[in-house]
GROMACS .gro file of C-alpha atoms in nm:
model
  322
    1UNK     CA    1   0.396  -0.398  -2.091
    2UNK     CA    2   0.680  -0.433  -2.341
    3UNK     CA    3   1.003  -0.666  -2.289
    4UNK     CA    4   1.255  -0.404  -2.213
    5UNK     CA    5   0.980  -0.198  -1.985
    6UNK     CA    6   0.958  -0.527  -1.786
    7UNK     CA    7   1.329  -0.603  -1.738
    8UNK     CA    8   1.353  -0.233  -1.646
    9UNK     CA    9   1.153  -0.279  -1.358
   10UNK     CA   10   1.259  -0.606  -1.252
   11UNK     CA   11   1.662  -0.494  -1.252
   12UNK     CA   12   1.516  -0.129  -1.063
   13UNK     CA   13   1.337  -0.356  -0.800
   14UNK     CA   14   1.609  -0.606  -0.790
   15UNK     CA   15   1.897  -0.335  -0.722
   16UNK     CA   16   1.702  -0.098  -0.461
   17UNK     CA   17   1.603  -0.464  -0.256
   18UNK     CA   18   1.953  -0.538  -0.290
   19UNK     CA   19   2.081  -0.232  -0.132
   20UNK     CA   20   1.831  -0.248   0.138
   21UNK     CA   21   1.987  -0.552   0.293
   22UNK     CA   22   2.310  -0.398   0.201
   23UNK     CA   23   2.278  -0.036   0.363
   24UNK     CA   24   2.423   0.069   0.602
   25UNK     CA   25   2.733  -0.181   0.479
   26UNK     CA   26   3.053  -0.081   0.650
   27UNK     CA   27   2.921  -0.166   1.000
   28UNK     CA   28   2.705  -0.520   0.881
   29UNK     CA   29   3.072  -0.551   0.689
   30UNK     CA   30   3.283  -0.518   0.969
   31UNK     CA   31   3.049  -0.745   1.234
   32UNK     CA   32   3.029  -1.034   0.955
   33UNK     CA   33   3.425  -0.996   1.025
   34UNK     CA   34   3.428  -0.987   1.399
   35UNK     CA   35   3.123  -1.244   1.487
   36UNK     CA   36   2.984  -1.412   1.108
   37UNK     CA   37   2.691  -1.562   1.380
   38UNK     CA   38   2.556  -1.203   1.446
   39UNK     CA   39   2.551  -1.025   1.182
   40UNK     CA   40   2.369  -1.322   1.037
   41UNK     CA   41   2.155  -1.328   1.282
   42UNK     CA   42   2.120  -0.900   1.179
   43UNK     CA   43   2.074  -0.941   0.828
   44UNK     CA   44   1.791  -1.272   0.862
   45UNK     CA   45   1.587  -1.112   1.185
   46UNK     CA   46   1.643  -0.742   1.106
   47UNK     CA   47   1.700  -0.651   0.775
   48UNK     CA   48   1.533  -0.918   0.540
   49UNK     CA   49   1.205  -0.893   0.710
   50UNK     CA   50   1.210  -0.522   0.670
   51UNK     CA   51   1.381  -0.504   0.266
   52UNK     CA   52   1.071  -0.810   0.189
   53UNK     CA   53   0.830  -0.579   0.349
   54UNK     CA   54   0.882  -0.291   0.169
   55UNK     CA   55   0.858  -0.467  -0.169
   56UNK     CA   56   0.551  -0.686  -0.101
   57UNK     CA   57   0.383  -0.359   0.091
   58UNK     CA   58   0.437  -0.174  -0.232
   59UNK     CA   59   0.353  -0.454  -0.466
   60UNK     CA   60   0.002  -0.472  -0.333
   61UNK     CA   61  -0.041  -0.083  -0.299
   62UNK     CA   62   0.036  -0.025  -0.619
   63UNK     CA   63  -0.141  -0.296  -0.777
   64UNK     CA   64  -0.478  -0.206  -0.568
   65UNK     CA   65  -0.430   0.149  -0.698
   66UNK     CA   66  -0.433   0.070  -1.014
   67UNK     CA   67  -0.764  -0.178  -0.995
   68UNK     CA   68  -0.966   0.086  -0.744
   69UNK     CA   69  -0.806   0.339  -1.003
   70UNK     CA   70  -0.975   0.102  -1.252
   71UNK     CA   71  -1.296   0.023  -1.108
   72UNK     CA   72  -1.395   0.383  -1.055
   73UNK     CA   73  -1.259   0.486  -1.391
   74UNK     CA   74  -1.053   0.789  -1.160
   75UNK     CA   75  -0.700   0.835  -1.133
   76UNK     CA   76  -0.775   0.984  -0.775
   77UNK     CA   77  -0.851   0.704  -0.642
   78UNK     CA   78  -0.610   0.450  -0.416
   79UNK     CA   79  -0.633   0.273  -0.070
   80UNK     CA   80  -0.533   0.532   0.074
   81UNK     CA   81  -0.745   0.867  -0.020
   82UNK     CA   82  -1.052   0.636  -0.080
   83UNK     CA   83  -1.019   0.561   0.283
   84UNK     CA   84  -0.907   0.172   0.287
   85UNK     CA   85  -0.560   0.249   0.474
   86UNK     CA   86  -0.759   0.430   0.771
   87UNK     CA   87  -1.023   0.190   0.798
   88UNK     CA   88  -0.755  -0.081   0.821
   89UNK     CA   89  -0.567   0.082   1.081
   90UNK     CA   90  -0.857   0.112   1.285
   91UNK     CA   91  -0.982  -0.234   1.263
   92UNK     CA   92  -0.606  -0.329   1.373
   93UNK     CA   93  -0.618  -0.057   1.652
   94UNK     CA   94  -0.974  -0.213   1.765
   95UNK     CA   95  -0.862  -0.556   1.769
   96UNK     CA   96  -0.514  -0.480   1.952
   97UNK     CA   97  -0.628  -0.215   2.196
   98UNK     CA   98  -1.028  -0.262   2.255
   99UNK     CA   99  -1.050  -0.622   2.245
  100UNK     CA  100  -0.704  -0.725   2.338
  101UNK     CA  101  -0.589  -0.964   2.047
  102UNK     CA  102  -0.303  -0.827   1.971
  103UNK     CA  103  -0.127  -1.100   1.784
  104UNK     CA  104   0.008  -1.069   1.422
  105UNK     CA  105  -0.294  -1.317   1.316
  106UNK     CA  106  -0.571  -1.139   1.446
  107UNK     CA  107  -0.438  -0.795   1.350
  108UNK     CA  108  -0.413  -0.885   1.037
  109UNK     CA  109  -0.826  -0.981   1.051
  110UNK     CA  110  -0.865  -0.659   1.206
  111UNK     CA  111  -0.683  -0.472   0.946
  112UNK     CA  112  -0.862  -0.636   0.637
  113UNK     CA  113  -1.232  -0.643   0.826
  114UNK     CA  114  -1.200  -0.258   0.816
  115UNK     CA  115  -1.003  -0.247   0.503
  116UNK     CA  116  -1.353  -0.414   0.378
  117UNK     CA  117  -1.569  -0.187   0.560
  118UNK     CA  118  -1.438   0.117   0.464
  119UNK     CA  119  -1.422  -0.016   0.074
  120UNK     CA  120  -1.778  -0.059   0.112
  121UNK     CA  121  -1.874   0.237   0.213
  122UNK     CA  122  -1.702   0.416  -0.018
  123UNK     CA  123  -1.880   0.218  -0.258
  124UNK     CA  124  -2.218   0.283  -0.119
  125UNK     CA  125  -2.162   0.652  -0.101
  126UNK     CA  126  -1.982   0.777  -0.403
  127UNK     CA  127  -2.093   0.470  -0.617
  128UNK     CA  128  -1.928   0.262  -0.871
  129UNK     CA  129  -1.851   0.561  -1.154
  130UNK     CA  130  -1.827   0.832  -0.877
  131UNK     CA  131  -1.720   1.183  -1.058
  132UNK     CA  132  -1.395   1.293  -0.890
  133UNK     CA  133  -1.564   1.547  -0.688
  134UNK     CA  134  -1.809   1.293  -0.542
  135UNK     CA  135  -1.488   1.050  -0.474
  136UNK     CA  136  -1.283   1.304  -0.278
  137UNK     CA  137  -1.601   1.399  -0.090
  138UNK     CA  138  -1.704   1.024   0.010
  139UNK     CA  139  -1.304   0.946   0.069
  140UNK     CA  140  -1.198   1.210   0.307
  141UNK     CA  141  -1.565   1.124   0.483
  142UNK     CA  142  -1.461   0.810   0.548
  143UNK     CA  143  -1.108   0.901   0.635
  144UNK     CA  144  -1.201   1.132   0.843
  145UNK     CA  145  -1.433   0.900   1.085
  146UNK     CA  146  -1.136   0.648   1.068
  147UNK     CA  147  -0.937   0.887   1.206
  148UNK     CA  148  -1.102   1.037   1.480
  149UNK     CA  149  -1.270   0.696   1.530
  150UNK     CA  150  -0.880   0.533   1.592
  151UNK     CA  151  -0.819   0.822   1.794
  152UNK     CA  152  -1.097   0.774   2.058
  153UNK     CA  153  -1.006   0.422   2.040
  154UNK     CA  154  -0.643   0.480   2.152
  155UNK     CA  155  -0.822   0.749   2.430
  156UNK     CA  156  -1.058   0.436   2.586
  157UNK     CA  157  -0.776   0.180   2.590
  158UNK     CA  158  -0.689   0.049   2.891
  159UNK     CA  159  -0.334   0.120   2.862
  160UNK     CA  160  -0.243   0.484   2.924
  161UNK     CA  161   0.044   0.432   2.663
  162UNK     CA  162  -0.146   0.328   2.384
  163UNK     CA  163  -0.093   0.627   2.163
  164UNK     CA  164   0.255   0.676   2.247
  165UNK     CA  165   0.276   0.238   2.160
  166UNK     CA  166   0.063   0.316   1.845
  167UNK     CA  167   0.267   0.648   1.707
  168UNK     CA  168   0.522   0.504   1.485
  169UNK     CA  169   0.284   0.215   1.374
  170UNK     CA  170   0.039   0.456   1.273
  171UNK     CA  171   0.285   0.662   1.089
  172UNK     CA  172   0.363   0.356   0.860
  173UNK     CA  173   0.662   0.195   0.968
  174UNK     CA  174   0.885  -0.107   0.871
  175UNK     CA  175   1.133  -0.087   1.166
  176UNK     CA  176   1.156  -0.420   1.410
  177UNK     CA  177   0.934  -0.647   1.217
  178UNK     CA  178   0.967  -0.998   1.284
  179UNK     CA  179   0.976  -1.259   1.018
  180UNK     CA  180   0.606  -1.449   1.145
  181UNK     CA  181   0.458  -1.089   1.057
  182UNK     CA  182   0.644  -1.084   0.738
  183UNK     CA  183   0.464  -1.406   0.669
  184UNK     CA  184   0.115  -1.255   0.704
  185UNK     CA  185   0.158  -0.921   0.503
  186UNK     CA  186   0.380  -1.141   0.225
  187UNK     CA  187   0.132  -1.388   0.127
  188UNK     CA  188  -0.197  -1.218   0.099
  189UNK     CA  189   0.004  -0.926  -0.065
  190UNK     CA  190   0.138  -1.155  -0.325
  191UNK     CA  191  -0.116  -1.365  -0.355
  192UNK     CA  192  -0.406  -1.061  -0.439
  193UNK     CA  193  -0.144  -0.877  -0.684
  194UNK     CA  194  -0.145  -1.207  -0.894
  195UNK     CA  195  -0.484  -1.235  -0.848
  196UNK     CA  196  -0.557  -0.841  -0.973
  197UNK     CA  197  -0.323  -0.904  -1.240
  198UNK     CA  198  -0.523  -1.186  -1.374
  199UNK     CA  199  -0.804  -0.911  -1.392
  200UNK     CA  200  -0.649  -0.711  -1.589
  201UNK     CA  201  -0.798  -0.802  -1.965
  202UNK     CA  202  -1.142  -0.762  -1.774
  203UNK     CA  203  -1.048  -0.426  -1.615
  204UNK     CA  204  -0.933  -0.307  -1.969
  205UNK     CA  205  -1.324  -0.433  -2.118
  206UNK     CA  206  -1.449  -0.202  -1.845
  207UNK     CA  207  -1.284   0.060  -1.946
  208UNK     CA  208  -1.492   0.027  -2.283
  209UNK     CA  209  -1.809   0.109  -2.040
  210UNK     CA  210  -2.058  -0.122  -1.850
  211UNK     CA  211  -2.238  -0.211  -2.132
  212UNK     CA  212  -1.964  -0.298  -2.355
  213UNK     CA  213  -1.800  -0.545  -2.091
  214UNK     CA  214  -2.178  -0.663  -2.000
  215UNK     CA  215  -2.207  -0.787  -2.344
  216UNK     CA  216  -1.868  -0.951  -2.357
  217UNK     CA  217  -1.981  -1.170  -2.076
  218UNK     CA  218  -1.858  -1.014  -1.778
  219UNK     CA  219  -2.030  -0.959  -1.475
  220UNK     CA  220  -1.967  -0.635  -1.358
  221UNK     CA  221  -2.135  -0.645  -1.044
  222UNK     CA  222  -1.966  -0.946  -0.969
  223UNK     CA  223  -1.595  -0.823  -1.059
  224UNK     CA  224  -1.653  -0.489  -0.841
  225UNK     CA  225  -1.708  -0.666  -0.496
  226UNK     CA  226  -1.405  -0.896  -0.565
  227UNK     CA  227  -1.166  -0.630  -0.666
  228UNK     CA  228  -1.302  -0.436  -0.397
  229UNK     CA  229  -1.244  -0.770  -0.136
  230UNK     CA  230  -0.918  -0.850  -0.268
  231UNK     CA  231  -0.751  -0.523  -0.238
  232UNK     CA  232  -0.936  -0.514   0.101
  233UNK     CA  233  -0.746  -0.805   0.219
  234UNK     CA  234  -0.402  -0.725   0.069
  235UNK     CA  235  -0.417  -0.372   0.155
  236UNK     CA  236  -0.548  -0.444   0.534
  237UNK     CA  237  -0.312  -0.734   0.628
  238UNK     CA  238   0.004  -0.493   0.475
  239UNK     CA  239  -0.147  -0.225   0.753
  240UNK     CA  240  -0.246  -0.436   1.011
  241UNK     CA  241   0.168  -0.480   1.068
  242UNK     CA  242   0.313  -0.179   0.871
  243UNK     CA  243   0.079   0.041   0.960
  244UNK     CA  244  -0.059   0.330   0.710
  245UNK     CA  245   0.173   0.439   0.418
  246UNK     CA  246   0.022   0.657   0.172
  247UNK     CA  247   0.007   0.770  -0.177
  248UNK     CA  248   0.209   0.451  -0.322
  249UNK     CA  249  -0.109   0.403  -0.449
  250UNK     CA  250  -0.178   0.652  -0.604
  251UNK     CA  251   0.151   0.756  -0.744
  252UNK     CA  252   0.252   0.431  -0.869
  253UNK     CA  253  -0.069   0.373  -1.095
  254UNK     CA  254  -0.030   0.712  -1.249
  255UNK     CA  255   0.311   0.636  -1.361
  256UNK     CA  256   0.186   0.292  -1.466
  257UNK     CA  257  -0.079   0.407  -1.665
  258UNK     CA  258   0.222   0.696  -1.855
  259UNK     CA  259   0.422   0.358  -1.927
  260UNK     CA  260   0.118   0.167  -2.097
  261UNK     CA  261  -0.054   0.420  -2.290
  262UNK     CA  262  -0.301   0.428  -2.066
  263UNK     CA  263  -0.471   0.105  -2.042
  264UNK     CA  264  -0.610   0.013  -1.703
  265UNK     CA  265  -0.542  -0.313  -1.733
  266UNK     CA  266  -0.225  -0.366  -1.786
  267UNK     CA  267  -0.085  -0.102  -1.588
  268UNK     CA  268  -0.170  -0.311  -1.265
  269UNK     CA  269   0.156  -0.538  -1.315
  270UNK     CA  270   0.383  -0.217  -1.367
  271UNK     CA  271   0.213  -0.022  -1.122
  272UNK     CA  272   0.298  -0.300  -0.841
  273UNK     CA  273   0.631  -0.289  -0.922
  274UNK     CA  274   0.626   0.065  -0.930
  275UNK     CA  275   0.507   0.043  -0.603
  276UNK     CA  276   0.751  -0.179  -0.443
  277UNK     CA  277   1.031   0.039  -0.570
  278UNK     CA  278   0.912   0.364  -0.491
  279UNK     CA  279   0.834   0.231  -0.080
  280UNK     CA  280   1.246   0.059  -0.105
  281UNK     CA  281   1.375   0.398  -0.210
  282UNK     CA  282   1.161   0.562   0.071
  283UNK     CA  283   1.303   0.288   0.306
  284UNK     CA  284   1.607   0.413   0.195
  285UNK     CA  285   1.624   0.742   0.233
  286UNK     CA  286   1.508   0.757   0.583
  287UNK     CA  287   1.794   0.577   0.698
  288UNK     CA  288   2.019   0.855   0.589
  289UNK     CA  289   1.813   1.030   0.915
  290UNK     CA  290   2.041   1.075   1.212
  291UNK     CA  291   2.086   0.737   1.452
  292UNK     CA  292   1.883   0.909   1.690
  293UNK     CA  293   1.615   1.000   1.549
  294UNK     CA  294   1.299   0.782   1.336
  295UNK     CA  295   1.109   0.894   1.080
  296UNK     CA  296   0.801   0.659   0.982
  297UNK     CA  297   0.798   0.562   0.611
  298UNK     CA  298   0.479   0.683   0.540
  299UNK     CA  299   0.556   1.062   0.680
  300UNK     CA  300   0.836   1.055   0.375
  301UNK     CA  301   0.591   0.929   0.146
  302UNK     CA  302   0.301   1.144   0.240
  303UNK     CA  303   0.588   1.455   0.194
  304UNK     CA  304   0.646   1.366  -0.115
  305UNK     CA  305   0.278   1.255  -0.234
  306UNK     CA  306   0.069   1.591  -0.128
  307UNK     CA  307   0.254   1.780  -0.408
  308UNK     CA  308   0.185   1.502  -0.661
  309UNK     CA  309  -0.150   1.489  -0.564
  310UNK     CA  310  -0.207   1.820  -0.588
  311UNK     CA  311  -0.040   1.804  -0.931
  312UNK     CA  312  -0.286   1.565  -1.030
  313UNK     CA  313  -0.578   1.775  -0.952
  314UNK     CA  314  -0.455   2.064  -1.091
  315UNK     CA  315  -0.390   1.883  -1.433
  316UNK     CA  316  -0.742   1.741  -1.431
  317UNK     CA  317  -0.881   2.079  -1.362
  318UNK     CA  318  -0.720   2.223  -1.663
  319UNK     CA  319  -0.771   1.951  -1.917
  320UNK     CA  320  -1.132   1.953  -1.817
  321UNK     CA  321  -1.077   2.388  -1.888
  322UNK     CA  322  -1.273   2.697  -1.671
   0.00000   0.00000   0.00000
């Protein structure tokens, strides 16, 4: 990643997190005038938790795209359409409905234990260099029996409001997070993007083949369960207290991989920050909704994902010709 892409990046994240504490302004403006002690109170509790996370949500999305993007040598692949996100959300809705521990701490364990199982069996049904056919087929399997699986776990809870409680959450949403659960998506987020980062240079070997990074002394077998555990625990701790917000993944990486001439590698730094900016601008744009009405982040991005995806698929289809 060049200089001037990296400032780039940094000033587009820097501006959009900005304006997320900012927006709406007139009435935080006019509060800050009237009573300094609420609207601080506004801007710490409410809108800082929220604006931080968006960007660490996205920063570990994108990042894990780009390494499961990486690892299966697929640009279909993400957390999301490989089935991560739904097996996360039902090991949170397990833990918080089912078994009753419904604290930020044990959600989060919930949210990265099926984060990890669904990983896994991705891994032990489409294999390591799944074909993209293979991938979409063992991906919406396994999002599939998430689904209906956190559905019929919302039907046997003992609350009769549990799906109306778990709606929004499901949905993806940032709304009325409190800074303790900012604390538990923030640091695993940030600490696996550094770690995939670090991976990079052996990411970019892989790309070479098996063999090739084999004989440069890496051990691929190795590498693929801790990508596959790290973006696990980033990706299931961000849904655990989010909830499910797709195609960041996906989309981010892409772009990434445009802006690096197409090394695996070192897309996963731009690909975070891709990520982070492209979940603050959906932040954004929901709030222009009326004040009445709440639209979950991740129905905005999934709006505006489906037609990339589908863009994707269609370009792979052609290059690969009739």
């Amino acid at each position: 990643m060049t200089m001037r892409l990296a400032l780039a990046l940094i000033l587009l994240t820097a501006l959009l997190l900005a304006a997320s504490l900012a927006v709406p302004a007139q009435g935080l403006f006019d509060l800050w005038a009237d009573d300094p002690d609420v609207a601080r109170i506004i801007l710490v509790e409410l809108r800082l938790p929220r604006s931080l996370l968006a960007l660490f949500y996205g920063l570990v999305l994108g990042a894990s795209g780009a390494a499961i993007q990486a690892l299966f040598a697929n640009p279909l692949a993400s957390p999301d359409i490989t089935g991560a996100t739904g097996s996360a959300a039902l090991g949170a809705v397990l833990f918080a409905y089912i078994f009753g521990l419904a604290s930020p701490f044990w959600l989060a364990v919930g949210g990265i234990a099926g984060a990890w199982v669904g990983l896994a069996a991705l891994l032990l049904l489409a294999g390591p260099k799944a074909e993209t056919a293979t991938l979409l087929l063992a991906g919406i399997a396994i999002s599939t029996i998430a689904g209906a699986a956190t559905a019929l776990a919302l039907a046997l809870a003992p609350s009769p409001f549990a799906f109306y409680d778990a709606y929004e959450w499901l949905m993806g949403s940032l709304i009325d997070r409190s800074l303790p659960q900012l604390a538990f998506v923030a640091i695993p987020a940030a600490l696996v993007t550094i770690w995939l980062a670090l991976q990079g240079p052996a990411l970019d070997r892989l790309a070479l083949g098996e063999d090739a990074a084999e004989a440069m002394g890496y051990r691929i077998v190795r590498m693929r369960v801790m990508i596959i555990a790290a973006t696990a625990i980033g990706v299931g701790a961000a849904v655990s207290v989010c909830g499910a917000v797709g195609f960041i993944g996906l989309v981010g990486p892409v772009i990434a991989r445009r802006l690096v001439d197409g090394h695996p590698g070192r897309a996963i730094v731009p690909a975070a920050m891709i990520g982070a900016i492209l979940l603050l601008a959906a932040d954004l744009a929901i709030r222009a909704a009326p004040p009445d009405r709440t639209i979950p982040v991740g129905v905005l991005t999934a709006m505006i994902g489906t037609p990339f995806f589908l863009w994707l698929i269609a370009t792979m289809r052609w290059r690969a010709g009739p």
